[in-house]
Amino acid sequence: MRLFVALDLPWSAREQLAALSGSGIPGARWVPPENYHLTLRFIGDIPSHVARDVDDALLGLRSRGFALTLTGMGTFSKGGVSSALWVGVERTPPLDHLRNKIEMALQRCGLEPERRKFQPHVTLARLDNPAEGKVAAFVQAHNLFRTEALPVEHFTLFSSLLCKDHAVYTPEAEYELA
Ligand code: 3AM
């Protein structure tokens, strides 16, 4: 099972993100609104007995709810070429705390530590060799994007099924925050 831990988003925020999406960057593969999420930890393919341990560990995790604000816009690049367009996330101690607790819980299940820096974001589109001028103009045009403070009351273990031209994310379990 290919798994990741993420925050889902309320529909009000999904609608705001969807309103930004869909045009301005020819060839962009816009993420459908039902797939928007903030990845806290990508896990990858693990056997089902390890997935059960992960579920137990996440069930035992105690952390507080908090508020999350999406703000700004940016890109990830591979070899100097933009590969993903995202909306940023205001970095706060409770978000980092939750992410660190999840990381520790997963390491206790025997998973390798995550080596990549945590860069919280919500991916809006995946890009394949885009016109960089269009990407830069899009980022600049929407840089002041900001949502209201969104309540985070749970986090979710998602499975990810990669199909030919899209991914299907299924919530496998939700974990309440205090
Ligand atoms: O949160 P986003 O949409 O940026 O790109 C994948 C997606 O990221 C990422 O995990 C999220 C849920 O699928 N992902 C896929 N493979 C990955 C890997 N090997 C990965 N993240 C880290 N390492």
PDB file of C-alpha atoms and ligand atoms in Angstrom, residues 2 4 37-39 42 76 114 116 121 123 126 160 169, ligand 1:
ATOM      1  CA  ARG A   2       1.310   3.419  -0.979  1.00  0.00           C
ATOM      2  CA  PHE A   4       1.027   9.286   3.097  1.00  0.00           C
ATOM      3  CA  HIS A  37      -4.011  18.207   0.736  1.00  0.00           C
ATOM      4  CA  LEU A  38      -1.021  19.234   2.829  1.00  0.00           C
ATOM      5  CA  THR A  39       1.404  16.332   3.052  1.00  0.00           C
ATOM      6  CA  PHE A  42       5.107  10.708   2.570  1.00  0.00           C
ATOM      7  CA  PHE A  76       9.360  23.425  -6.872  1.00  0.00           C
ATOM      8  CA  GLU A 114      12.510  11.477   6.256  1.00  0.00           C
ATOM      9  CA  ARG A 116      13.834  15.871   2.919  1.00  0.00           C
ATOM     10  CA  HIS A 121       2.519  23.382   0.784  1.00  0.00           C
ATOM     11  CA  THR A 123       0.138  21.433  -4.683  1.00  0.00           C
ATOM     12  CA  ARG A 126       2.148  19.599 -11.732  1.00  0.00           C
ATOM     13  CA  SER A 160      -2.551   6.725  -3.079  1.00  0.00           C
ATOM     14  CA  TYR A 169      -6.308   9.446  -2.805  1.00  0.00           C
TER      15      TYR A 169
HETATM   16  O1  3AM B   1       1.891  16.886  -1.299  1.00  0.00           O
HETATM   17  P1  3AM B   1       2.302  16.833  -2.713  1.00  0.00           P
HETATM   18  O2  3AM B   1       1.146  16.800  -3.687  1.00  0.00           O
HETATM   19  O3  3AM B   1       3.319  17.873  -3.083  1.00  0.00           O
HETATM   20  O4  3AM B   1       4.315  14.275  -4.833  1.00  0.00           O
HETATM   21  C1  3AM B   1       3.610  13.456  -3.910  1.00  0.00           C
HETATM   22  C2  3AM B   1       2.543  14.229  -3.187  1.00  0.00           C
HETATM   23  O5  3AM B   1       3.097  15.468  -2.860  1.00  0.00           O
HETATM   24  C3  3AM B   1       4.509  13.098  -2.772  1.00  0.00           C
HETATM   25  O6  3AM B   1       3.634  12.711  -1.747  1.00  0.00           O
HETATM   26  C4  3AM B   1       2.405  13.418  -1.903  1.00  0.00           C
HETATM   27  C5  3AM B   1       1.276  12.431  -1.922  1.00  0.00           C
HETATM   28  O7  3AM B   1       1.430  11.500  -2.961  1.00  0.00           O
HETATM   29  N1  3AM B   1       5.455  12.032  -3.106  1.00  0.00           N
HETATM   30  C6  3AM B   1       5.330  11.085  -4.033  1.00  0.00           C
HETATM   31  N2  3AM B   1       6.413  10.284  -4.045  1.00  0.00           N
HETATM   32  C7  3AM B   1       7.260  10.760  -3.096  1.00  0.00           C
HETATM   33  C8  3AM B   1       8.535  10.370  -2.630  1.00  0.00           C
HETATM   34  N3  3AM B   1       9.182   9.330  -3.128  1.00  0.00           N
HETATM   35  C9  3AM B   1       6.646  11.885  -2.502  1.00  0.00           C
HETATM   36  N4  3AM B   1       7.224  12.580  -1.521  1.00  0.00           N
HETATM   37  C10 3AM B   1       8.445  12.165  -1.128  1.00  0.00           C
HETATM   38  N5  3AM B   1       9.086  11.087  -1.645  1.00  0.00           N
END
